Tab-separated table of C-alpha atoms in Angstrom:
chain	number	residue	atom	x	y	z
A	1	MET	CA	4.666	-1.717	-19.405
A	2	PHE	CA	2.357	1.678	-19.851
A	3	SER	CA	-0.718	1.166	-21.817
A	4	PRO	CA	-1.589	3.825	-24.393
A	5	ARG	CA	-4.589	4.554	-22.309
A	6	GLY	CA	-1.975	5.627	-19.287
A	7	PRO	CA	-0.407	8.615	-18.423
A	8	SER	CA	2.165	10.328	-20.506
A	9	LEU	CA	5.497	10.953	-19.450
A	10	ARG	CA	4.591	14.645	-19.349
A	11	GLU	CA	1.692	13.700	-17.038
A	12	LEU	CA	3.878	11.572	-14.863
A	13	CYS	CA	6.659	14.396	-14.138
A	14	VAL	CA	4.005	16.572	-13.261
A	15	GLN	CA	2.822	13.970	-10.589
A	16	ALA	CA	6.315	13.743	-9.656
A	17	LEU	CA	6.749	17.346	-8.913
A	18	SER	CA	3.451	17.610	-6.840
A	19	SER	CA	3.142	16.782	-3.111
A	20	VAL	CA	1.959	13.076	-2.864
A	21	GLU	CA	-1.905	13.832	-2.342
A	22	ARG	CA	-1.928	16.211	-5.442
A	23	GLY	CA	0.330	14.014	-7.499
A	24	TYR	CA	-2.205	11.037	-6.915
A	25	ASP	CA	-5.510	13.414	-7.224
A	26	LEU	CA	-3.684	14.336	-10.639
A	27	LEU	CA	-2.901	10.483	-11.595
A	28	ALA	CA	-6.334	8.918	-10.487
A	29	PRO	CA	-7.974	8.664	-13.676
A	30	LYS	CA	-5.658	6.710	-15.223
A	31	PHE	CA	-3.650	5.008	-12.325
A	32	ASP	CA	-4.835	1.513	-13.257
A	33	HIS	CA	-3.407	1.674	-16.618
A	34	THR	CA	-0.278	2.422	-15.166
A	35	PRO	CA	2.606	-0.540	-13.989
A	36	PHE	CA	2.260	0.612	-10.177
A	37	ARG	CA	-1.482	-0.782	-9.847
A	38	THR	CA	-0.828	-3.591	-7.750
A	39	PRO	CA	-0.938	-7.251	-10.146
A	40	SER	CA	-4.098	-9.115	-10.204
A	41	SER	CA	-1.925	-12.141	-9.470
A	42	LEU	CA	-0.667	-10.836	-5.760
A	43	LEU	CA	-4.079	-9.544	-5.047
A	44	ASP	CA	-5.443	-13.255	-5.889
A	45	ALA	CA	-2.512	-15.037	-4.014
A	46	THR	CA	-3.002	-12.880	-0.863
A	47	ALA	CA	-6.917	-13.501	-1.035
A	48	THR	CA	-6.361	-17.283	-1.312
A	49	TYR	CA	-4.175	-17.632	1.564
A	50	VAL	CA	-5.605	-15.149	4.007
A	51	SER	CA	-9.057	-16.693	3.109
A	52	GLY	CA	-7.680	-20.005	4.956
A	53	LEU	CA	-7.349	-17.415	8.210
A	54	GLY	CA	-11.036	-16.375	8.699
A	55	PRO	CA	-13.657	-16.038	9.094
A	56	PHE	CA	-13.748	-12.337	9.125
A	57	GLY	CA	-16.602	-9.571	9.544
A	58	LYS	CA	-15.842	-6.452	8.487
A	59	GLY	CA	-12.601	-5.438	6.193
A	60	LEU	CA	-10.325	-2.150	6.071
A	61	ASP	CA	-8.152	-1.320	3.087
A	62	VAL	CA	-5.560	0.928	4.561
A	63	CYS	CA	-4.360	3.447	1.506
A	64	CYS	CA	-6.772	2.007	-0.996
A	65	GLY	CA	-6.184	4.149	-3.939
A	66	THR	CA	-8.320	3.012	-6.892
A	67	GLY	CA	-9.502	0.292	-4.929
A	68	ALA	CA	-7.870	-2.893	-6.220
A	69	GLY	CA	-7.480	-4.170	-2.797
A	70	LEU	CA	-11.142	-3.779	-1.978
A	71	SER	CA	-11.920	-6.727	-4.390
A	72	VAL	CA	-10.120	-9.114	-1.641
A	73	LEU	CA	-11.690	-8.053	1.482
A	74	ARG	CA	-15.107	-8.010	-0.717
A	75	ASP	CA	-15.112	-11.886	-1.198
A	76	LEU	CA	-13.922	-11.825	2.600
A	77	CYS	CA	-15.708	-9.787	4.895
A	78	PRO	CA	-19.388	-10.320	4.443
A	79	ASP	CA	-20.213	-7.546	7.289
A	80	GLY	CA	-18.746	-4.697	5.014
A	81	ILE	CA	-15.688	-3.014	3.731
A	82	THR	CA	-13.988	0.082	4.016
A	83	GLY	CA	-11.386	1.723	1.827
A	84	VAL	CA	-9.253	4.823	3.521
A	85	ASP	CA	-7.134	7.000	1.367
A	86	PHE	CA	-6.003	10.642	1.664
A	87	SER	CA	-6.407	11.538	-2.269
A	88	ALA	CA	-9.784	12.627	-3.275
A	89	GLY	CA	-9.000	11.521	-6.611
A	90	MET	CA	-8.266	8.214	-5.612
A	91	LEU	CA	-11.201	7.900	-3.341
A	92	ALA	CA	-13.372	8.670	-6.297
A	93	GLN	CA	-11.946	6.061	-8.503
A	94	ALA	CA	-12.276	3.292	-5.870
A	95	GLY	CA	-15.900	4.366	-5.427
A	96	GLN	CA	-16.608	3.863	-8.930
A	97	ALA	CA	-14.507	0.190	-8.976
A	98	CYS	CA	-16.221	-0.948	-5.649
A	99	PRO	CA	-19.724	1.229	-5.066
A	100	GLU	CA	-20.391	-0.961	-2.261
A	101	ALA	CA	-17.587	0.176	0.042
A	102	THR	CA	-17.233	2.937	2.583
A	103	LEU	CA	-15.056	5.308	1.560
A	104	VAL	CA	-12.947	7.305	4.286
A	105	ARG	CA	-10.626	10.629	3.561
A	106	ALA	CA	-7.782	10.618	6.001
A	107	ASP	CA	-4.115	10.329	7.033
A	108	ALA	CA	-2.872	6.863	7.393
A	109	ARG	CA	-0.538	7.870	9.954
A	110	ASP	CA	-4.095	9.080	12.243
A	111	LEU	CA	-6.336	6.421	11.293
A	112	PRO	CA	-9.971	7.330	12.344
A	113	PHE	CA	-11.069	3.824	13.250
A	114	ASP	CA	-11.172	1.914	16.825
A	115	GLY	CA	-11.687	-1.710	17.441
A	116	GLU	CA	-14.326	-1.744	14.296
A	117	PHE	CA	-12.434	-4.350	11.963
A	118	ASP	CA	-11.589	-8.303	11.582
A	119	LEU	CA	-9.291	-7.689	8.650
A	120	ALA	CA	-6.940	-5.262	7.380
A	121	VAL	CA	-4.917	-4.994	4.060
A	122	SER	CA	-2.577	-2.741	2.320
A	123	PHE	CA	-1.006	-2.974	-1.275
A	124	GLY	CA	1.741	-0.907	-2.516
A	125	ALA	CA	1.685	1.973	-0.238
A	126	LEU	CA	4.017	1.185	2.312
A	127	GLY	CA	7.211	3.306	0.112
A	128	HIS	CA	5.249	6.496	0.704
A	129	PHE	CA	5.654	6.222	4.234
A	130	LEU	CA	9.495	7.085	5.760
A	131	PRO	CA	10.583	4.348	8.142
A	132	SER	CA	10.283	7.263	10.933
A	133	GLU	CA	6.393	7.176	10.011
A	134	ARG	CA	5.913	3.416	9.997
A	135	PRO	CA	5.009	3.233	14.069
A	136	ALA	CA	1.909	5.598	13.900
A	137	LEU	CA	0.860	3.688	10.531
A	138	PHE	CA	1.179	0.564	12.341
A	139	ALA	CA	-0.153	1.548	15.524
A	140	GLY	CA	-3.214	2.792	14.166
A	141	VAL	CA	-3.864	-0.160	12.335
A	142	HIS	CA	-3.633	-2.346	15.293
A	143	ARG	CA	-6.112	0.114	17.279
A	144	ALA	CA	-8.600	-0.001	14.272
A	145	LEU	CA	-8.352	-4.137	14.599
A	146	ARG	CA	-10.766	-6.429	17.022
A	147	PRO	CA	-8.697	-8.280	19.370
A	148	GLY	CA	-7.555	-11.432	17.281
A	149	GLY	CA	-7.690	-9.371	13.817
A	150	VAL	CA	-5.411	-9.813	11.328
A	151	PHE	CA	-3.319	-7.143	8.886
A	152	ALA	CA	-2.229	-8.675	5.984
A	153	LEU	CA	0.900	-6.976	4.450
A	154	PRO	CA	2.507	-8.344	0.938
A	155	LEU	CA	6.046	-6.696	0.333
A	156	GLY	CA	8.534	-7.273	-2.491
A	157	GLU	CA	11.541	-9.146	-1.595
A	158	ALA	CA	14.606	-6.833	-2.443
A	159	PRO	CA	16.350	-7.956	-5.902
A	160	PRO	CA	19.456	-9.415	-6.288
A	161	VAL	CA	22.564	-6.942	-6.885
A	162	THR	CA	22.693	-8.895	-10.444
A	163	SER	CA	19.034	-8.025	-11.603
A	164	PRO	CA	18.343	-5.012	-13.430
A	165	TRP	CA	15.703	-4.299	-10.920
A	166	HIS	CA	18.156	-3.708	-8.221
A	167	TRP	CA	19.514	-1.056	-10.425
A	168	ALA	CA	16.364	0.361	-11.323
A	169	THR	CA	15.152	0.839	-7.711
A	170	LEU	CA	18.482	1.997	-6.675
A	171	GLY	CA	18.194	4.679	-9.384
A	172	PHE	CA	14.713	5.460	-8.681
A	173	ASP	CA	15.067	6.017	-4.790
A	174	THR	CA	18.233	8.002	-5.568
A	175	ALA	CA	16.402	10.220	-8.013
A	176	MET	CA	13.560	10.879	-5.493
A	177	ARG	CA	15.927	11.630	-2.687
A	178	LEU	CA	17.691	14.250	-5.187
A	179	ARG	CA	13.851	15.707	-5.919
A	180	ASN	CA	13.020	15.750	-2.345
A	181	ALA	CA	16.462	17.730	-1.548
A	182	VAL	CA	15.783	20.399	-3.694
A	183	ILE	CA	12.024	20.825	-4.275
A	184	ARG	CA	9.119	21.112	-1.569
A	185	PRO	CA	6.795	19.627	-0.446
A	186	PRO	CA	8.446	16.179	-0.805
A	187	PHE	CA	6.955	13.576	-3.092
A	188	VAL	CA	7.983	10.380	-0.586
A	189	MET	CA	8.029	7.198	-2.978
A	190	TYR	CA	11.071	4.553	-2.274
A	191	TYR	CA	11.172	1.200	-3.051
A	192	ARG	CA	14.150	0.304	-0.663
A	193	THR	CA	12.934	1.591	2.480
A	194	THR	CA	10.608	-1.671	3.386
A	195	PRO	CA	13.280	-4.568	3.890
A	196	VAL	CA	10.988	-7.498	5.272
A	197	ALA	CA	12.712	-7.612	8.935
A	198	ALA	CA	12.688	-4.209	9.379
A	199	VAL	CA	9.027	-4.092	8.738
A	200	GLN	CA	8.650	-7.378	10.860
A	201	ARG	CA	10.144	-5.422	13.676
A	202	ASP	CA	7.851	-2.435	13.533
A	203	LEU	CA	4.911	-4.637	13.489
A	204	THR	CA	6.045	-6.484	16.207
A	205	ALA	CA	6.680	-3.218	18.525
A	206	ALA	CA	3.080	-1.752	17.506
A	207	GLY	CA	1.706	-5.077	19.265
A	208	PHE	CA	1.320	-7.335	16.727
A	209	THR	CA	2.403	-11.106	16.449
A	210	VAL	CA	3.844	-11.569	13.130
A	211	THR	CA	4.673	-14.547	10.587
A	212	VAL	CA	5.460	-14.648	7.136
A	213	ALA	CA	4.306	-16.710	4.358
A	214	VAL	CA	5.674	-16.960	1.048
A	215	LEU	CA	3.204	-16.017	-2.069
A	216	PRO	CA	3.408	-17.403	-5.619
A	217	GLU	CA	4.170	-13.727	-7.035
A	218	PRO	CA	7.738	-13.760	-7.662
A	219	ARG	CA	10.075	-12.369	-4.792
A	220	CYS	CA	6.906	-11.451	-2.322
A	221	ARG	CA	6.446	-12.275	1.201
A	222	LEU	CA	3.077	-11.892	2.940
A	223	LEU	CA	3.563	-10.356	6.495
A	224	ILE	CA	0.693	-11.751	8.758
A	225	ALA	CA	0.441	-9.308	11.839
A	226	ARG	CA	-2.569	-11.002	14.335
A	227	LYS	CA	-3.457	-8.545	17.314
A	228	LEU	CA	-3.494	-10.538	20.401
A	229	PRO	CA	-7.140	-11.623	21.303
């Protein structure tokens, strides 16, 4: 449910008719009051699981948005945390939420890091990348990690066909594909292009060894991708 402090339907329509970058610049001040923010229960479950894989030094939040995921890194990475996003508006909000973080404006498909981090995370952003773009994204994360580094990526499971969410996500993705067929620039946001098995294959192809854990968060799997030592 939308918060009274969240965006109006008109504001959401303006966002959806913009590019991804411009849309999130517009939405940023109210993003944390929408259902699109990663729920705290998922952040906490991820942090609890990943804490057993450390210790870690430096952490990276890929597509950090308003900084929700930086809170996970803050408690796990005592040597410093960095958030990267290509929306200046979202980074401005992240700076307020987590002033101790280093924030970098960059395209996640071309991350400007090389062997700097022990832990990387990403929450709720994978639907903004077409399947054909995942290899560049994962290659950049692999390059950003030190040998033995971990990339933690939670993914929701596809809802069963009997669930209302199945039809809601199908309808949303269909609407976005129709929108992108007739309006430029495209707004890439799909819920049904990131099945766990496909993402696991892409991570493996990028050079990671991958395990899949079950989180208490409903219908959620946590992919743990480790760069070989």
